[in-house]
Amino acid sequence: MLVLFGWVKEAKEIASALSCHCYRCQRKRAWEHWKETEWVSFFMIKTIPFLSKSYVVCSACRESVLLNREQVALLEVEAKLPRLAAFLEEHQLSQKTEVQRNFLLAQREQNQSRE
Ligand SMILES: [Zn+2]
């Protein structure tokens, strides 16, 4: 008897997440909440959800940031969204050098004064 096992990865948008500055786009963007689930499949049918990860994704440049469980919980309370925005800023800037960071922050100031 032939038994067919497999592995299926599925990603879908759950909802819009928040609106805050994206340092890749250098402007305020809407971020989306995406969930990626890995399934064990049996005869090509998704059977057991094995692993699930949440991301927020910039609606313009598609930069995606992996969230932990506490950060996903922040998404559910409007008043806690600024904490998530602070995490996103921290995350995006953490990959930059000091010089790049200062440049991006200065550019953000400049853009905001123009808006
Ligand atoms: Zn962006």
mmCIF file with all atom_site columns, C-alpha atoms and ligand atoms in Angstrom:
data_model
loop_
_atom_site.group_PDB
_atom_site.id
_atom_site.type_symbol
_atom_site.label_atom_id
_atom_site.label_alt_id
_atom_site.label_comp_id
_atom_site.label_asym_id
_atom_site.label_entity_id
_atom_site.label_seq_id
_atom_site.pdbx_PDB_ins_code
_atom_site.Cartn_x
_atom_site.Cartn_y
_atom_site.Cartn_z
_atom_site.occupancy
_atom_site.B_iso_or_equiv
_atom_site.pdbx_formal_charge
_atom_site.auth_seq_id
_atom_site.auth_comp_id
_atom_site.auth_asym_id
_atom_site.auth_atom_id
_atom_site.pdbx_PDB_model_num
ATOM   1   C  CA . MET A 1 1   ? 0.000  0.000  0.000  1.00 0.00 ? 1   MET A CA 1
ATOM   2   C  CA . LEU A 1 2   ? 1.233  3.407  -0.887 1.00 0.00 ? 2   LEU A CA 1
ATOM   3   C  CA . VAL A 1 3   ? 0.999  6.063  1.798  1.00 0.00 ? 3   VAL A CA 1
ATOM   4   C  CA . LEU A 1 4   ? 1.712  9.587  0.780  1.00 0.00 ? 4   LEU A CA 1
ATOM   5   C  CA . PHE A 1 5   ? 3.006  11.988 3.418  1.00 0.00 ? 5   PHE A CA 1
ATOM   6   C  CA . GLY A 1 6   ? 3.946  15.538 2.752  1.00 0.00 ? 6   GLY A CA 1
ATOM   7   C  CA . TRP A 1 7   ? 4.621  18.939 4.079  1.00 0.00 ? 7   TRP A CA 1
ATOM   8   C  CA . VAL A 1 8   ? 2.605  21.977 3.113  1.00 0.00 ? 8   VAL A CA 1
ATOM   9   C  CA . LYS A 1 9   ? 3.446  25.557 3.950  1.00 0.00 ? 9   LYS A CA 1
ATOM   10  C  CA . GLU A 1 10  ? 0.631  28.043 3.825  1.00 0.00 ? 10  GLU A CA 1
ATOM   11  C  CA . ALA A 1 11  ? 0.665  31.788 4.453  1.00 0.00 ? 11  ALA A CA 1
ATOM   12  C  CA . LYS A 1 12  ? -2.343 34.029 4.626  1.00 0.00 ? 12  LYS A CA 1
ATOM   13  C  CA . GLU A 1 13  ? -3.236 37.517 5.673  1.00 0.00 ? 13  GLU A CA 1
ATOM   14  C  CA . ILE A 1 14  ? -5.259 37.586 8.883  1.00 0.00 ? 14  ILE A CA 1
ATOM   15  C  CA . ALA A 1 15  ? -6.055 41.264 9.198  1.00 0.00 ? 15  ALA A CA 1
ATOM   16  C  CA . SER A 1 16  ? -4.580 44.699 8.943  1.00 0.00 ? 16  SER A CA 1
ATOM   17  C  CA . ALA A 1 17  ? -2.280 45.138 11.905 1.00 0.00 ? 17  ALA A CA 1
ATOM   18  C  CA . LEU A 1 18  ? -1.286 48.706 12.549 1.00 0.00 ? 18  LEU A CA 1
ATOM   19  C  CA . SER A 1 19  ? -0.068 51.834 10.903 1.00 0.00 ? 19  SER A CA 1
ATOM   20  C  CA . CYS A 1 20  ? 3.408  53.101 11.695 1.00 0.00 ? 20  CYS A CA 1
ATOM   21  C  CA . HIS A 1 21  ? 6.681  54.225 10.180 1.00 0.00 ? 21  HIS A CA 1
ATOM   22  C  CA . CYS A 1 22  ? 8.558  51.798 7.936  1.00 0.00 ? 22  CYS A CA 1
ATOM   23  C  CA . TYR A 1 23  ? 12.293 52.482 7.814  1.00 0.00 ? 23  TYR A CA 1
ATOM   24  C  CA . ARG A 1 24  ? 12.703 50.674 4.523  1.00 0.00 ? 24  ARG A CA 1
ATOM   25  C  CA . CYS A 1 25  ? 10.019 52.767 2.796  1.00 0.00 ? 25  CYS A CA 1
ATOM   26  C  CA . GLN A 1 26  ? 10.920 55.828 4.851  1.00 0.00 ? 26  GLN A CA 1
ATOM   27  C  CA . ARG A 1 27  ? 7.290  56.721 5.414  1.00 0.00 ? 27  ARG A CA 1
ATOM   28  C  CA . LYS A 1 28  ? 4.222  55.808 7.433  1.00 0.00 ? 28  LYS A CA 1
ATOM   29  C  CA . ARG A 1 29  ? 2.723  52.562 6.169  1.00 0.00 ? 29  ARG A CA 1
ATOM   30  C  CA . ALA A 1 30  ? -0.088 50.174 6.897  1.00 0.00 ? 30  ALA A CA 1
ATOM   31  C  CA . TRP A 1 31  ? 1.260  46.854 8.186  1.00 0.00 ? 31  TRP A CA 1
ATOM   32  C  CA . GLU A 1 32  ? -0.604 43.576 7.704  1.00 0.00 ? 32  GLU A CA 1
ATOM   33  C  CA . HIS A 1 33  ? -0.816 40.639 10.061 1.00 0.00 ? 33  HIS A CA 1
ATOM   34  C  CA . TRP A 1 34  ? 0.149  37.382 8.315  1.00 0.00 ? 34  TRP A CA 1
ATOM   35  C  CA . LYS A 1 35  ? 0.124  33.876 9.634  1.00 0.00 ? 35  LYS A CA 1
ATOM   36  C  CA . GLU A 1 36  ? 2.225  31.070 8.229  1.00 0.00 ? 36  GLU A CA 1
ATOM   37  C  CA . THR A 1 37  ? 1.231  27.512 9.057  1.00 0.00 ? 37  THR A CA 1
ATOM   38  C  CA . GLU A 1 38  ? 3.146  24.370 8.239  1.00 0.00 ? 38  GLU A CA 1
ATOM   39  C  CA . TRP A 1 39  ? 0.956  21.319 7.816  1.00 0.00 ? 39  TRP A CA 1
ATOM   40  C  CA . VAL A 1 40  ? 1.655  17.650 7.690  1.00 0.00 ? 40  VAL A CA 1
ATOM   41  C  CA . SER A 1 41  ? -0.295 16.386 4.718  1.00 0.00 ? 41  SER A CA 1
ATOM   42  C  CA . PHE A 1 42  ? -1.620 12.924 4.106  1.00 0.00 ? 42  PHE A CA 1
ATOM   43  C  CA . PHE A 1 43  ? -2.488 12.033 0.509  1.00 0.00 ? 43  PHE A CA 1
ATOM   44  C  CA . MET A 1 44  ? -2.112 15.712 -0.410 1.00 0.00 ? 44  MET A CA 1
ATOM   45  C  CA . ILE A 1 45  ? -4.664 16.800 2.203  1.00 0.00 ? 45  ILE A CA 1
ATOM   46  C  CA . LYS A 1 46  ? -3.611 19.144 5.003  1.00 0.00 ? 46  LYS A CA 1
ATOM   47  C  CA . THR A 1 47  ? -4.089 17.105 8.140  1.00 0.00 ? 47  THR A CA 1
ATOM   48  C  CA . ILE A 1 48  ? -2.111 18.287 11.131 1.00 0.00 ? 48  ILE A CA 1
ATOM   49  C  CA . PRO A 1 49  ? -1.107 21.914 11.698 1.00 0.00 ? 49  PRO A CA 1
ATOM   50  C  CA . PHE A 1 50  ? 2.461  21.477 12.829 1.00 0.00 ? 50  PHE A CA 1
ATOM   51  C  CA . LEU A 1 51  ? 3.979  24.882 13.217 1.00 0.00 ? 51  LEU A CA 1
ATOM   52  C  CA . SER A 1 52  ? 2.509  28.341 13.108 1.00 0.00 ? 52  SER A CA 1
ATOM   53  C  CA . LYS A 1 53  ? 4.247  31.696 12.934 1.00 0.00 ? 53  LYS A CA 1
ATOM   54  C  CA . SER A 1 54  ? 2.921  35.254 12.905 1.00 0.00 ? 54  SER A CA 1
ATOM   55  C  CA . TYR A 1 55  ? 4.414  38.150 11.014 1.00 0.00 ? 55  TYR A CA 1
ATOM   56  C  CA . VAL A 1 56  ? 3.627  41.760 10.369 1.00 0.00 ? 56  VAL A CA 1
ATOM   57  C  CA . VAL A 1 57  ? 4.298  42.754 6.776  1.00 0.00 ? 57  VAL A CA 1
ATOM   58  C  CA . CYS A 1 58  ? 4.695  46.252 5.367  1.00 0.00 ? 58  CYS A CA 1
ATOM   59  C  CA . SER A 1 59  ? 1.937  46.740 2.799  1.00 0.00 ? 59  SER A CA 1
ATOM   60  C  CA . ALA A 1 60  ? 4.280  48.574 0.431  1.00 0.00 ? 60  ALA A CA 1
ATOM   61  C  CA . CYS A 1 61  ? 7.796  47.077 0.527  1.00 0.00 ? 61  CYS A CA 1
ATOM   62  C  CA . ARG A 1 62  ? 6.734  43.654 1.928  1.00 0.00 ? 62  ARG A CA 1
ATOM   63  C  CA . GLU A 1 63  ? 9.333  43.763 4.717  1.00 0.00 ? 63  GLU A CA 1
ATOM   64  C  CA . SER A 1 64  ? 8.206  41.058 7.137  1.00 0.00 ? 64  SER A CA 1
ATOM   65  C  CA . VAL A 1 65  ? 8.946  40.896 10.833 1.00 0.00 ? 65  VAL A CA 1
ATOM   66  C  CA . LEU A 1 66  ? 8.472  37.718 12.851 1.00 0.00 ? 66  LEU A CA 1
ATOM   67  C  CA . LEU A 1 67  ? 6.440  38.188 16.038 1.00 0.00 ? 67  LEU A CA 1
ATOM   68  C  CA . ASN A 1 68  ? 6.584  36.194 19.251 1.00 0.00 ? 68  ASN A CA 1
ATOM   69  C  CA . ARG A 1 69  ? 3.459  35.254 21.186 1.00 0.00 ? 69  ARG A CA 1
ATOM   70  C  CA . GLU A 1 70  ? 3.492  38.363 23.413 1.00 0.00 ? 70  GLU A CA 1
ATOM   71  C  CA . GLN A 1 71  ? 3.809  40.601 20.365 1.00 0.00 ? 71  GLN A CA 1
ATOM   72  C  CA . VAL A 1 72  ? 0.877  38.881 18.665 1.00 0.00 ? 72  VAL A CA 1
ATOM   73  C  CA . ALA A 1 73  ? -1.168 39.585 21.808 1.00 0.00 ? 73  ALA A CA 1
ATOM   74  C  CA . LEU A 1 74  ? -0.321 43.306 21.449 1.00 0.00 ? 74  LEU A CA 1
ATOM   75  C  CA . LEU A 1 75  ? -2.112 43.278 18.095 1.00 0.00 ? 75  LEU A CA 1
ATOM   76  C  CA . GLU A 1 76  ? -5.402 42.509 19.768 1.00 0.00 ? 76  GLU A CA 1
ATOM   77  C  CA . VAL A 1 77  ? -5.520 45.614 21.948 1.00 0.00 ? 77  VAL A CA 1
ATOM   78  C  CA . GLU A 1 78  ? -5.676 48.959 20.208 1.00 0.00 ? 78  GLU A CA 1
ATOM   79  C  CA . ALA A 1 79  ? -4.053 50.753 23.145 1.00 0.00 ? 79  ALA A CA 1
ATOM   80  C  CA . LYS A 1 80  ? -1.036 48.419 22.976 1.00 0.00 ? 80  LYS A CA 1
ATOM   81  C  CA . LEU A 1 81  ? -0.268 49.053 19.307 1.00 0.00 ? 81  LEU A CA 1
ATOM   82  C  CA . PRO A 1 82  ? 2.288  51.799 20.086 1.00 0.00 ? 82  PRO A CA 1
ATOM   83  C  CA . ARG A 1 83  ? 4.332  49.139 21.906 1.00 0.00 ? 83  ARG A CA 1
ATOM   84  C  CA . LEU A 1 84  ? 4.324  47.027 18.766 1.00 0.00 ? 84  LEU A CA 1
ATOM   85  C  CA . ALA A 1 85  ? 5.257  50.072 16.676 1.00 0.00 ? 85  ALA A CA 1
ATOM   86  C  CA . ALA A 1 86  ? 8.192  50.667 19.046 1.00 0.00 ? 86  ALA A CA 1
ATOM   87  C  CA . PHE A 1 87  ? 9.284  47.048 18.584 1.00 0.00 ? 87  PHE A CA 1
ATOM   88  C  CA . LEU A 1 88  ? 9.113  47.388 14.782 1.00 0.00 ? 88  LEU A CA 1
ATOM   89  C  CA . GLU A 1 89  ? 11.225 50.537 14.895 1.00 0.00 ? 89  GLU A CA 1
ATOM   90  C  CA . GLU A 1 90  ? 13.721 48.835 17.185 1.00 0.00 ? 90  GLU A CA 1
ATOM   91  C  CA . HIS A 1 91  ? 13.794 45.764 14.931 1.00 0.00 ? 91  HIS A CA 1
ATOM   92  C  CA . GLN A 1 92  ? 14.255 47.660 11.680 1.00 0.00 ? 92  GLN A CA 1
ATOM   93  C  CA . LEU A 1 93  ? 16.964 49.891 13.103 1.00 0.00 ? 93  LEU A CA 1
ATOM   94  C  CA . SER A 1 94  ? 18.799 47.062 14.861 1.00 0.00 ? 94  SER A CA 1
ATOM   95  C  CA . GLN A 1 95  ? 20.071 45.792 11.503 1.00 0.00 ? 95  GLN A CA 1
ATOM   96  C  CA . LYS A 1 96  ? 21.658 49.146 10.702 1.00 0.00 ? 96  LYS A CA 1
ATOM   97  C  CA . THR A 1 97  ? 24.982 50.680 11.609 1.00 0.00 ? 97  THR A CA 1
ATOM   98  C  CA . GLU A 1 98  ? 25.118 53.763 13.839 1.00 0.00 ? 98  GLU A CA 1
ATOM   99  C  CA . VAL A 1 99  ? 25.643 56.019 10.807 1.00 0.00 ? 99  VAL A CA 1
ATOM   100 C  CA . GLN A 1 100 ? 22.742 54.476 8.864  1.00 0.00 ? 100 GLN A CA 1
ATOM   101 C  CA . ARG A 1 101 ? 20.511 54.727 11.927 1.00 0.00 ? 101 ARG A CA 1
ATOM   102 C  CA . ASN A 1 102 ? 21.241 58.424 12.419 1.00 0.00 ? 102 ASN A CA 1
ATOM   103 C  CA . PHE A 1 103 ? 20.647 59.033 8.730  1.00 0.00 ? 103 PHE A CA 1
ATOM   104 C  CA . LEU A 1 104 ? 17.290 57.211 8.771  1.00 0.00 ? 104 LEU A CA 1
ATOM   105 C  CA . LEU A 1 105 ? 16.126 59.011 11.910 1.00 0.00 ? 105 LEU A CA 1
ATOM   106 C  CA . ALA A 1 106 ? 17.117 62.399 10.463 1.00 0.00 ? 106 ALA A CA 1
ATOM   107 C  CA . GLN A 1 107 ? 15.332 61.577 7.225  1.00 0.00 ? 107 GLN A CA 1
ATOM   108 C  CA . ARG A 1 108 ? 12.223 60.568 9.140  1.00 0.00 ? 108 ARG A CA 1
ATOM   109 C  CA . GLU A 1 109 ? 12.230 63.916 10.992 1.00 0.00 ? 109 GLU A CA 1
ATOM   110 C  CA . GLN A 1 110 ? 12.542 65.717 7.695  1.00 0.00 ? 110 GLN A CA 1
ATOM   111 C  CA . ASN A 1 111 ? 9.713  63.780 6.047  1.00 0.00 ? 111 ASN A CA 1
ATOM   112 C  CA . GLN A 1 112 ? 7.407  64.353 8.996  1.00 0.00 ? 112 GLN A CA 1
ATOM   113 C  CA . SER A 1 113 ? 8.010  68.081 9.048  1.00 0.00 ? 113 SER A CA 1
ATOM   114 C  CA . ARG A 1 114 ? 7.053  68.150 5.362  1.00 0.00 ? 114 ARG A CA 1
ATOM   115 C  CA . GLU A 1 115 ? 3.786  66.219 5.836  1.00 0.00 ? 115 GLU A CA 1
HETATM 116 ZN ZN . ZN  B 2 .   ? 7.971  49.349 3.971  1.00 0.00 ? 1   ZN  B ZN 1
#
